[in-house]
CSV table of C-alpha atoms in Angstrom, one decimal:
chain,number,residue,atom,x,y,z
A,5,UNK,CA,-10.2,24.4,16.3
A,6,UNK,CA,-6.7,23.3,15.7
A,7,UNK,CA,-7.9,19.9,15.1
A,8,UNK,CA,-8.7,20.6,11.5
A,9,UNK,CA,-5.3,21.7,11.3
A,10,UNK,CA,-4.6,17.9,12.1
A,11,UNK,CA,-5.1,17.1,8.4
A,12,UNK,CA,-2.4,18.8,6.8
A,13,UNK,CA,-0.1,17.7,10.7
A,14,UNK,CA,-0.5,14.6,10.0
A,15,UNK,CA,0.8,14.7,5.8
A,16,UNK,CA,3.4,16.6,7.7
A,17,UNK,CA,4.2,13.8,9.9
A,18,UNK,CA,4.2,10.6,6.7
A,19,UNK,CA,6.2,12.8,4.3
A,20,UNK,CA,8.9,14.1,6.2
A,21,UNK,CA,8.9,11.0,8.4
A,22,UNK,CA,12.2,8.9,6.2
A,23,UNK,CA,14.4,11.8,8.1
A,24,UNK,CA,14.2,10.5,12.1
A,25,UNK,CA,16.4,7.3,9.9
A,26,UNK,CA,17.9,8.3,7.2
A,27,UNK,CA,20.1,11.3,9.3
A,28,UNK,CA,20.0,9.9,12.5
A,29,UNK,CA,17.7,11.8,14.5
A,30,UNK,CA,15.5,9.9,16.8
A,31,UNK,CA,12.1,8.8,15.6
A,32,UNK,CA,11.3,9.3,19.4
A,33,UNK,CA,11.0,13.3,18.4
A,34,UNK,CA,8.9,12.7,15.5
A,35,UNK,CA,6.5,10.5,17.5
A,36,UNK,CA,6.9,13.7,21.0
A,37,UNK,CA,5.6,16.4,18.4
A,38,UNK,CA,2.8,13.9,17.0
A,39,UNK,CA,2.0,13.4,20.6
A,40,UNK,CA,2.3,16.8,22.0
A,41,UNK,CA,-0.4,18.2,19.1
A,42,UNK,CA,-2.7,15.6,19.6
A,43,UNK,CA,-2.6,16.8,23.6
A,44,UNK,CA,-3.3,19.9,22.6
A,45,UNK,CA,-6.5,18.8,20.2
A,46,UNK,CA,-7.9,16.8,23.4
A,47,UNK,CA,-7.3,20.2,25.8
A,48,UNK,CA,-8.9,22.4,23.4
A,49,UNK,CA,-11.8,19.7,22.9
A,50,UNK,CA,-12.5,19.6,26.3
A,51,UNK,CA,-12.3,23.3,27.0
A,52,UNK,CA,-14.0,24.1,24.2
A,53,UNK,CA,-16.0,21.9,22.6
A,54,UNK,CA,-19.9,21.1,24.1
A,55,UNK,CA,-21.8,18.2,24.1
A,56,UNK,CA,-23.4,20.6,21.3
A,57,UNK,CA,-21.2,21.1,19.3
A,58,UNK,CA,-19.7,17.8,19.3
A,59,UNK,CA,-21.0,14.4,18.8
A,60,UNK,CA,-19.6,10.5,17.9
A,61,UNK,CA,-20.4,9.7,14.2
A,62,UNK,CA,-21.4,6.8,13.4
A,63,UNK,CA,-17.7,6.6,11.5
A,64,UNK,CA,-15.7,7.9,14.6
A,65,UNK,CA,-17.5,4.6,16.3
A,66,UNK,CA,-16.1,2.3,14.3
A,67,UNK,CA,-13.4,3.4,14.0
A,68,UNK,CA,-12.3,3.2,17.4
A,69,UNK,CA,-13.1,0.0,17.0
A,70,UNK,CA,-9.5,-1.3,15.1
A,71,UNK,CA,-7.6,0.7,17.8
A,72,UNK,CA,-9.3,-1.2,20.7
A,73,UNK,CA,-8.8,-4.9,19.2
A,74,UNK,CA,-5.2,-3.9,18.6
A,75,UNK,CA,-4.4,-2.5,22.3
A,76,UNK,CA,-6.6,-6.1,23.6
A,77,UNK,CA,-4.7,-8.2,21.7
A,78,UNK,CA,-1.1,-6.4,22.7
A,79,UNK,CA,-2.7,-7.1,26.5
A,80,UNK,CA,-3.0,-10.5,25.8
A,81,UNK,CA,0.4,-11.5,23.8
A,82,UNK,CA,2.1,-9.2,27.2
A,83,UNK,CA,4.6,-8.3,23.4
A,84,UNK,CA,5.7,-5.1,24.5
A,85,UNK,CA,8.5,-4.0,22.2
A,86,UNK,CA,9.6,-0.9,20.5
A,87,UNK,CA,7.9,-1.7,17.7
A,88,UNK,CA,5.0,-2.4,19.2
A,89,UNK,CA,4.4,0.3,20.9
A,90,UNK,CA,5.5,2.7,18.7
A,91,UNK,CA,3.0,1.6,16.9
A,92,UNK,CA,0.4,1.4,18.8
A,93,UNK,CA,0.9,5.2,19.8
A,94,UNK,CA,0.6,5.8,15.8
A,95,UNK,CA,-2.5,4.2,15.9
A,96,UNK,CA,-3.7,5.6,18.5
A,97,UNK,CA,-2.8,9.6,17.3
A,98,UNK,CA,-4.1,9.5,14.4
A,99,UNK,CA,-7.3,7.9,15.2
A,100,UNK,CA,-7.5,10.0,17.8
A,101,UNK,CA,-7.0,13.6,15.5
A,102,UNK,CA,-9.2,11.4,12.9
A,103,UNK,CA,-11.8,11.6,15.3
A,104,UNK,CA,-11.4,15.1,16.7
A,105,UNK,CA,-11.2,16.5,13.0
A,106,UNK,CA,-14.3,17.9,12.4
A,107,UNK,CA,-14.9,20.1,9.3
A,108,UNK,CA,-11.6,20.2,7.6
A,109,UNK,CA,-11.0,23.4,5.5
A,110,UNK,CA,-11.1,22.9,1.7
A,111,UNK,CA,-7.9,25.0,1.7
A,112,UNK,CA,-5.9,22.8,4.5
A,113,UNK,CA,-6.7,19.3,2.0
A,114,UNK,CA,-5.3,21.1,-0.7
A,115,UNK,CA,-1.7,21.6,0.8
A,116,UNK,CA,-2.2,18.2,2.4
A,117,UNK,CA,-2.0,16.9,-0.9
A,118,UNK,CA,1.2,19.6,-1.4
A,119,UNK,CA,2.6,17.7,0.9
A,120,UNK,CA,2.5,14.3,0.1
A,121,UNK,CA,2.4,15.1,-3.5
A,122,UNK,CA,5.9,16.9,-2.8
A,123,UNK,CA,7.3,14.4,-1.1
A,124,UNK,CA,6.8,11.2,-3.9
A,125,UNK,CA,8.5,14.2,-6.2
A,126,UNK,CA,11.5,14.2,-4.6
A,127,UNK,CA,11.7,10.8,-3.7
A,128,UNK,CA,11.1,10.3,-7.7
A,129,UNK,CA,13.5,13.4,-9.0
A,130,UNK,CA,16.3,11.0,-7.3
A,131,UNK,CA,15.8,7.9,-8.5
A,132,UNK,CA,15.2,9.4,-12.2
A,133,UNK,CA,18.6,10.9,-11.3
A,134,UNK,CA,20.2,7.5,-10.3
A,135,UNK,CA,19.4,5.4,-13.3
A,136,UNK,CA,21.6,7.8,-15.1
A,137,UNK,CA,24.1,9.2,-12.8
A,138,UNK,CA,24.2,5.6,-10.7
A,139,UNK,CA,27.4,6.7,-8.5
A,140,UNK,CA,27.5,10.1,-8.5
A,141,UNK,CA,23.8,9.9,-6.3
A,142,UNK,CA,24.9,6.9,-4.3
A,143,UNK,CA,28.0,9.1,-3.2
A,144,UNK,CA,25.8,12.4,-2.9
A,145,UNK,CA,22.9,10.3,-1.3
A,146,UNK,CA,25.4,8.1,1.2
A,147,UNK,CA,27.1,11.0,2.2
A,148,UNK,CA,23.9,12.7,4.7
A,149,UNK,CA,22.5,9.2,4.8
A,150,UNK,CA,23.0,8.2,8.6
A,151,UNK,CA,25.4,4.8,8.7
A,152,UNK,CA,22.0,2.6,9.0
A,153,UNK,CA,20.4,3.7,5.8
A,154,UNK,CA,23.8,2.6,4.0
A,155,UNK,CA,23.9,0.3,4.6
A,156,UNK,CA,20.0,-0.9,3.9
A,157,UNK,CA,20.6,0.9,0.9
A,158,UNK,CA,23.9,-0.9,0.0
A,159,UNK,CA,21.5,-4.3,0.1
A,160,UNK,CA,18.4,-3.3,-1.7
A,161,UNK,CA,21.1,-1.5,-4.5
A,162,UNK,CA,22.9,-4.9,-4.9
A,163,UNK,CA,18.8,-6.5,-5.1
A,164,UNK,CA,17.9,-4.1,-7.9
A,165,UNK,CA,16.0,-2.0,-6.0
A,166,UNK,CA,16.3,1.6,-6.0
A,167,UNK,CA,16.9,4.1,-3.8
A,168,UNK,CA,15.2,3.9,-0.6
A,169,UNK,CA,14.5,6.8,1.9
A,170,UNK,CA,13.5,6.2,5.6
A,171,UNK,CA,15.3,2.4,5.5
A,172,UNK,CA,12.2,1.0,3.6
A,173,UNK,CA,12.0,1.0,0.2
A,174,UNK,CA,8.3,0.0,0.4
A,175,UNK,CA,7.8,2.9,2.5
A,176,UNK,CA,9.4,4.7,-0.4
A,177,UNK,CA,7.0,3.3,-3.0
A,178,UNK,CA,4.3,3.8,-1.3
A,179,UNK,CA,4.6,7.5,-0.9
A,180,UNK,CA,5.4,7.7,-5.1
A,181,UNK,CA,2.0,6.2,-5.5
A,182,UNK,CA,-0.1,7.8,-3.3
A,183,UNK,CA,1.7,11.0,-5.7
A,184,UNK,CA,0.5,9.5,-8.9
A,185,UNK,CA,-3.1,9.0,-7.1
A,186,UNK,CA,-3.7,11.8,-6.0
A,187,UNK,CA,-2.2,13.9,-9.3
A,188,UNK,CA,-4.2,11.5,-11.3
A,189,UNK,CA,-7.8,12.5,-9.4
A,190,UNK,CA,-7.0,16.0,-8.7
A,191,UNK,CA,-5.6,16.8,-12.9
A,192,UNK,CA,-9.5,16.8,-14.2
A,193,UNK,CA,-10.7,19.2,-12.3
A,194,UNK,CA,-8.1,21.5,-12.6
A,195,UNK,CA,-7.8,24.2,-14.9
A,196,UNK,CA,-6.7,23.1,-18.5
A,197,UNK,CA,-3.6,25.3,-18.9
A,198,UNK,CA,-2.7,22.9,-15.4
A,199,UNK,CA,-3.4,19.9,-17.0
A,200,UNK,CA,-0.7,19.5,-19.1
A,201,UNK,CA,2.1,19.7,-16.2
A,202,UNK,CA,0.8,17.7,-14.1
A,203,UNK,CA,0.5,15.1,-16.2
A,204,UNK,CA,4.0,15.7,-17.1
A,205,UNK,CA,4.8,15.3,-13.1
A,206,UNK,CA,2.5,12.1,-13.0
A,207,UNK,CA,4.9,10.5,-16.2
A,208,UNK,CA,8.5,11.6,-14.3
A,209,UNK,CA,6.6,9.8,-10.8
A,210,UNK,CA,5.2,6.7,-12.7
A,211,UNK,CA,8.7,6.4,-14.1
A,212,UNK,CA,10.5,7.0,-11.3
A,213,UNK,CA,8.3,4.2,-9.4
A,214,UNK,CA,9.6,1.8,-11.9
A,215,UNK,CA,13.1,2.5,-11.2
A,216,UNK,CA,12.7,1.2,-7.6
A,217,UNK,CA,11.4,-2.0,-9.0
A,218,UNK,CA,8.7,-3.0,-5.6
A,219,UNK,CA,6.6,-5.2,-8.0
A,220,UNK,CA,3.8,-5.4,-5.5
A,221,UNK,CA,3.6,-1.4,-5.2
A,222,UNK,CA,3.4,-1.1,-8.6
A,223,UNK,CA,1.0,-3.9,-10.0
A,224,UNK,CA,-0.9,-3.0,-6.4
A,225,UNK,CA,-1.1,0.4,-7.4
A,226,UNK,CA,-2.1,-0.1,-11.0
A,227,UNK,CA,-5.1,-1.8,-10.4
A,228,UNK,CA,-5.9,0.4,-7.0
A,229,UNK,CA,-6.2,3.4,-9.5
A,230,UNK,CA,-8.1,1.3,-12.7
A,231,UNK,CA,-10.8,0.4,-10.2
A,232,UNK,CA,-10.6,4.2,-9.2
A,233,UNK,CA,-10.9,5.8,-12.8
A,234,UNK,CA,-13.9,3.2,-13.5
A,235,UNK,CA,-15.8,4.2,-10.8
A,236,UNK,CA,-14.4,7.8,-11.4
A,237,UNK,CA,-16.1,6.7,-14.9
A,238,UNK,CA,-19.9,6.2,-14.3
A,239,UNK,CA,-20.1,8.7,-11.2
A,240,UNK,CA,-19.0,11.1,-13.5
A,241,UNK,CA,-21.3,9.9,-16.1
A,242,UNK,CA,-24.7,9.9,-13.7
A,243,UNK,CA,-23.4,12.7,-12.3
A,244,UNK,CA,-26.0,15.8,-12.6
A,245,UNK,CA,-23.4,18.8,-11.1
A,246,UNK,CA,-21.1,17.7,-15.1
A,247,UNK,CA,-22.1,19.2,-18.0
A,248,UNK,CA,-21.3,17.5,-21.5
A,249,UNK,CA,-19.1,19.4,-22.1
A,250,UNK,CA,-17.6,18.4,-18.5
A,251,UNK,CA,-17.8,14.8,-19.0
A,252,UNK,CA,-15.6,15.0,-22.8
A,253,UNK,CA,-13.3,16.8,-20.8
A,254,UNK,CA,-12.9,13.7,-18.2
A,255,UNK,CA,-12.7,11.2,-20.2
A,256,UNK,CA,-10.2,12.8,-22.5
A,257,UNK,CA,-7.8,13.5,-19.2
A,258,UNK,CA,-8.3,10.0,-17.4
A,259,UNK,CA,-7.6,8.3,-20.8
A,260,UNK,CA,-4.2,10.5,-21.7
A,261,UNK,CA,-3.3,10.2,-17.8
A,262,UNK,CA,-3.3,6.5,-18.6
A,263,UNK,CA,-1.3,6.6,-21.4
A,264,UNK,CA,1.4,8.8,-19.7
A,265,UNK,CA,1.2,5.9,-16.9
A,266,UNK,CA,2.1,3.1,-19.4
A,267,UNK,CA,4.0,5.2,-21.4
A,268,UNK,CA,6.3,5.4,-18.7
A,269,UNK,CA,6.5,1.7,-17.5
A,270,UNK,CA,7.5,1.1,-21.7
A,271,UNK,CA,10.4,3.8,-21.4
A,272,UNK,CA,11.9,2.2,-18.2
A,273,UNK,CA,11.9,-1.1,-19.5
A,274,UNK,CA,13.7,0.3,-23.3
A,275,UNK,CA,15.6,1.7,-20.9
A,276,UNK,CA,16.0,-1.0,-18.6
A,277,UNK,CA,15.6,-4.5,-20.2
A,278,UNK,CA,16.6,-6.8,-17.2
A,279,UNK,CA,14.1,-5.1,-14.8
A,280,UNK,CA,12.4,-7.3,-12.1
A,281,UNK,CA,8.4,-6.9,-13.9
A,282,UNK,CA,10.0,-8.0,-17.2
A,283,UNK,CA,11.4,-10.9,-14.9
A,284,UNK,CA,8.3,-11.7,-13.3
A,285,UNK,CA,6.5,-12.0,-16.5
A,286,UNK,CA,9.4,-15.0,-17.7
A,287,UNK,CA,9.0,-16.7,-14.5
A,288,UNK,CA,5.3,-16.4,-14.8
A,289,UNK,CA,5.1,-17.6,-18.4
A,290,UNK,CA,7.6,-20.5,-17.4
A,291,UNK,CA,5.8,-21.9,-14.7
A,292,UNK,CA,2.7,-21.7,-16.6
A,293,UNK,CA,4.1,-23.4,-19.8
A,294,UNK,CA,5.4,-25.9,-17.7
A,295,UNK,CA,2.2,-26.9,-15.7
A,296,UNK,CA,0.7,-27.1,-18.5
A,297,UNK,CA,4.0,-29.1,-20.3
A,298,UNK,CA,2.9,-32.1,-17.3
A,299,UNK,CA,-0.2,-32.1,-17.9
A,300,UNK,CA,0.1,-33.1,-20.9
A,301,UNK,CA,2.9,-35.7,-20.0
A,302,UNK,CA,0.5,-37.0,-16.8
A,303,UNK,CA,-2.5,-37.2,-19.3
A,304,UNK,CA,-0.6,-39.5,-22.6
A,305,UNK,CA,1.5,-41.6,-19.4
A,306,UNK,CA,-2.6,-42.2,-17.9
A,307,UNK,CA,-2.8,-42.9,-21.6
A,308,UNK,CA,0.0,-45.8,-22.3
A,309,UNK,CA,0.1,-47.2,-19.2
A,310,UNK,CA,-3.9,-48.1,-19.2
A,311,UNK,CA,-3.6,-49.4,-22.9
A,312,UNK,CA,0.3,-50.9,-22.2
A,313,UNK,CA,-0.5,-51.8,-18.3
A,314,UNK,CA,0.1,-55.7,-19.0
A,315,UNK,CA,3.7,-55.1,-20.5
A,316,UNK,CA,6.9,-55.0,-18.0
A,317,UNK,CA,8.1,-53.0,-20.5
A,318,UNK,CA,5.8,-50.3,-20.3
A,319,UNK,CA,5.6,-50.6,-16.4
A,320,UNK,CA,9.4,-49.9,-17.0
A,321,UNK,CA,9.1,-46.8,-18.9
A,322,UNK,CA,5.9,-45.6,-16.3
A,323,UNK,CA,8.7,-46.1,-13.5
A,324,UNK,CA,11.5,-44.0,-15.7
A,325,UNK,CA,9.1,-41.3,-16.4
A,326,UNK,CA,8.2,-41.0,-12.8
A,327,UNK,CA,11.4,-39.7,-11.6
A,328,UNK,CA,11.7,-36.5,-14.2
A,329,UNK,CA,8.4,-35.3,-12.9
A,330,UNK,CA,9.2,-34.8,-9.6
A,331,UNK,CA,12.5,-32.9,-10.0
A,332,UNK,CA,9.9,-31.0,-12.6
A,333,UNK,CA,7.9,-30.0,-9.4
A,334,UNK,CA,10.3,-29.7,-7.6
A,335,UNK,CA,11.7,-27.1,-10.7
A,336,UNK,CA,8.1,-25.2,-10.3
A,337,UNK,CA,8.3,-25.0,-6.4
A,338,UNK,CA,11.9,-23.5,-6.5
A,339,UNK,CA,10.0,-21.5,-9.1
A,340,UNK,CA,7.0,-19.8,-7.3
A,341,UNK,CA,9.5,-19.0,-4.4
A,342,UNK,CA,11.9,-17.2,-5.8
A,343,UNK,CA,9.2,-15.4,-7.7
A,344,UNK,CA,7.3,-14.8,-4.2
A,345,UNK,CA,10.7,-13.8,-2.5
A,346,UNK,CA,10.6,-16.1,0.5
A,347,UNK,CA,6.7,-15.1,1.6
A,348,UNK,CA,5.3,-18.9,0.5
A,349,UNK,CA,7.1,-20.0,3.7
A,350,UNK,CA,6.0,-17.4,5.9
A,351,UNK,CA,2.7,-17.6,5.0
A,352,UNK,CA,2.6,-21.0,5.5
A,353,UNK,CA,4.2,-20.3,8.9
A,354,UNK,CA,1.2,-18.3,9.4
A,355,UNK,CA,-1.5,-20.3,8.2
A,356,UNK,CA,-0.2,-22.5,10.5
A,357,UNK,CA,-0.3,-21.0,13.5
A,358,UNK,CA,-3.6,-20.0,13.1
A,359,UNK,CA,-4.8,-23.5,12.8
A,360,UNK,CA,-2.7,-23.9,15.9
A,361,UNK,CA,-5.7,-20.6,17.8
A,362,UNK,CA,-8.0,-19.7,15.0
A,363,UNK,CA,-10.3,-18.1,17.1
A,364,UNK,CA,-8.4,-15.8,19.1
A,365,UNK,CA,-5.0,-15.7,17.8
A,366,UNK,CA,-1.7,-16.1,19.4
A,367,UNK,CA,-1.7,-12.2,20.0
A,368,UNK,CA,-0.4,-9.1,18.1
A,369,UNK,CA,3.5,-8.5,17.2
A,370,UNK,CA,3.2,-13.1,17.9
A,371,UNK,CA,4.4,-13.5,14.2
A,372,UNK,CA,7.9,-11.6,15.0
A,373,UNK,CA,9.2,-13.9,17.6
A,374,UNK,CA,8.6,-17.2,15.1
A,375,UNK,CA,9.6,-15.4,11.5
A,376,UNK,CA,13.3,-15.8,12.1
A,377,UNK,CA,12.6,-19.5,11.9
A,378,UNK,CA,12.0,-19.3,7.9
A,379,UNK,CA,15.8,-18.6,7.5
A,380,UNK,CA,15.3,-15.0,6.3
A,381,UNK,CA,17.2,-12.6,8.7
A,382,UNK,CA,15.2,-9.2,7.6
A,383,UNK,CA,11.7,-11.0,7.7
A,384,UNK,CA,9.4,-9.2,10.2
A,385,UNK,CA,6.1,-10.4,9.2
A,386,UNK,CA,4.1,-11.8,7.4
A,387,UNK,CA,4.1,-10.2,4.4
A,388,UNK,CA,0.2,-11.0,3.9
A,389,UNK,CA,-1.9,-8.9,6.4
A,390,UNK,CA,-5.0,-10.9,5.9
A,391,UNK,CA,-2.9,-14.2,7.2
A,392,UNK,CA,-1.0,-12.6,9.7
A,393,UNK,CA,-4.1,-11.2,11.3
A,394,UNK,CA,-5.8,-14.8,11.5
A,395,UNK,CA,-2.9,-15.9,13.1
A,396,UNK,CA,-1.9,-12.6,15.5
A,397,UNK,CA,-6.4,-12.2,16.0
A,398,UNK,CA,-7.9,-15.3,15.0
A,399,UNK,CA,-11.5,-15.5,13.2
A,400,UNK,CA,-13.1,-12.7,16.3
A,401,UNK,CA,-10.1,-10.2,15.8
A,402,UNK,CA,-10.4,-10.8,11.9
A,403,UNK,CA,-13.8,-10.8,11.4
A,404,UNK,CA,-13.9,-7.5,13.5
A,405,UNK,CA,-10.8,-5.5,12.2
A,406,UNK,CA,-12.6,-6.8,8.7
A,407,UNK,CA,-15.4,-5.2,8.8
A,408,UNK,CA,-13.9,-1.5,9.8
A,409,UNK,CA,-12.0,-1.7,6.8
A,410,UNK,CA,-14.8,-3.2,4.5
A,411,UNK,CA,-17.6,0.2,5.8
A,412,UNK,CA,-14.7,2.3,4.9
A,413,UNK,CA,-14.5,0.3,1.8
A,414,UNK,CA,-18.0,0.9,0.5
A,415,UNK,CA,-18.9,4.6,2.4
A,416,UNK,CA,-16.1,5.8,0.0
A,417,UNK,CA,-18.1,3.8,-2.7
A,418,UNK,CA,-21.5,4.7,-1.8
A,419,UNK,CA,-20.3,7.7,-1.1
A,420,UNK,CA,-18.5,8.1,-4.4
A,421,UNK,CA,-22.5,8.1,-5.9
A,422,UNK,CA,-23.7,10.3,-3.6
A,423,UNK,CA,-21.9,13.6,-3.3
A,424,UNK,CA,-23.0,16.9,-5.1
A,425,UNK,CA,-20.1,19.1,-5.4
A,426,UNK,CA,-16.2,18.8,-7.6
A,427,UNK,CA,-14.1,19.3,-4.4
A,428,UNK,CA,-16.3,16.9,-2.7
A,429,UNK,CA,-16.1,13.9,-5.4
A,430,UNK,CA,-12.4,14.4,-6.2
A,431,UNK,CA,-11.4,14.6,-1.8
A,432,UNK,CA,-13.9,10.9,-1.5
A,433,UNK,CA,-12.1,9.7,-4.7
A,434,UNK,CA,-8.5,10.2,-3.7
A,435,UNK,CA,-9.7,8.1,0.0
A,436,UNK,CA,-11.4,5.2,-1.9
A,437,UNK,CA,-7.5,5.4,-3.4
A,438,UNK,CA,-6.0,4.7,-0.4
A,439,UNK,CA,-8.2,2.8,1.0
A,440,UNK,CA,-8.5,0.1,-1.6
A,441,UNK,CA,-4.4,0.6,-2.4
A,442,UNK,CA,-4.0,-0.7,1.4
A,443,UNK,CA,-6.1,-3.4,1.4
A,444,UNK,CA,-4.9,-4.4,-2.5
A,445,UNK,CA,-1.2,-3.9,-0.6
A,446,UNK,CA,-2.6,-6.1,2.6
A,447,UNK,CA,-1.9,-9.5,-0.1
A,448,UNK,CA,1.2,-8.9,-0.1
A,449,UNK,CA,2.6,-7.6,2.5
A,450,UNK,CA,1.6,-5.9,6.2
A,451,UNK,CA,0.2,-2.3,5.2
A,452,UNK,CA,-1.9,-2.9,8.2
A,453,UNK,CA,1.1,-3.3,10.5
A,454,UNK,CA,3.0,-0.7,9.0
A,455,UNK,CA,2.7,3.0,11.0
A,456,UNK,CA,2.7,5.4,7.6
A,457,UNK,CA,0.0,3.7,6.6
A,458,UNK,CA,-1.9,4.6,9.5
A,459,UNK,CA,-1.3,8.2,9.3
A,460,UNK,CA,-2.5,7.3,5.1
A,461,UNK,CA,-5.3,5.7,6.5
A,462,UNK,CA,-6.3,8.4,9.1
A,463,UNK,CA,-6.3,11.4,6.3
A,464,UNK,CA,-8.0,9.1,3.9
A,465,UNK,CA,-10.7,9.2,6.7
A,466,UNK,CA,-10.5,12.5,7.0
A,467,UNK,CA,-11.3,13.8,3.9
A,468,UNK,CA,-13.5,10.6,3.4
A,469,UNK,CA,-15.9,11.8,6.2
A,470,UNK,CA,-14.4,15.1,7.3
A,471,UNK,CA,-13.7,17.5,4.6
A,472,UNK,CA,-16.0,20.7,4.4
A,473,UNK,CA,-19.2,20.3,2.0
A,474,UNK,CA,-19.8,23.5,-0.3
A,475,UNK,CA,-23.5,23.7,-2.0
A,476,UNK,CA,-22.5,26.3,-4.3
A,477,UNK,CA,-19.7,24.7,-6.0
């Protein structure tokens, strides 16, 4: 069956999707290519698969709930813009290819990982070179990028980010994090001679991720990787397929990998001490200190008011102190707003819209209509997948979609503790990392609404549910 190659085709699409925007190639061609492949898979499925050979699994049925909920809400809202239609096509095709994939050979999984790591490496190399040769890299990249990509990169470089591909610095950061995750999880399984090379590659990817200065992807990617590593260590300790030597080797490799990523972070901070992550830490510290000082001042003021409330002098003092309190509160709010890059306004808008229609929401794509009211001309979503889901699909849609991804997450964790061979163990952990990263990214961005995330989730589900098990490993 050609369906088993779908995981490789999906990886190629998400890895090379930046070509459609950066080099003035129509995205329609990319979607057409993916749709043609899906059509071939469906045709072959009807011709060659009998009912006895192909049966829907529980995961297939549950995964179908997600595109169905999206489709219903698109019809409800009546929003058939190019963005919504493009997203719907990618979602439908990727989920279909996942469902139609039966048993995927491990060689194809290996090449899928190679594709994802390779594009992450290309993005990393260019961003690292940009640190040391900014003008040269800018002139070279801008000479081959499309005019809209040049305009986009000029804007984000001015805001302190790195070189973005696909006219989306978020996509660029996500692909590098995915590359780091795949390498981190796969390295302990590799032969000893290869581990050093892969760890060095992780260092360069981690350094490049800091160059991009996408705080959300850096922090959430680190948390997702840490959770995955903890599960890896616990399951390794309990697994019977590992010898004592294998376990020691696993532990040592994971420790070295974490140290490598930490060194990459501090290396970048040493080169660029005024980076966005350090600024964020300073702002958070200032807010915490200011809130603590205000709480102390309020307590002291209340005590003084109780002791001297009958004297006019103290009443005057309380009035004079009240004004600075309001100013300091405004200052804290401004700092919090700047820390979130305008997200708090978008979150409030999504929450208020949810309260208007809490049961079924306003329909898929609704928030893009009201996003410009935030004052940010570039905003098209709520930058929080959970709030936007509540806004557009209501409590009903939120619970349906949430239950689907909760099932995926729990399945990945349970499977990590039950698989009986090394290859499937690594594949499960990669899938778990991708799911954790997407769910975490949804707190500060709309991971569920981006087409490239739909491809990555489909790849994760194939790794989790469709890879061929080998009992002789």
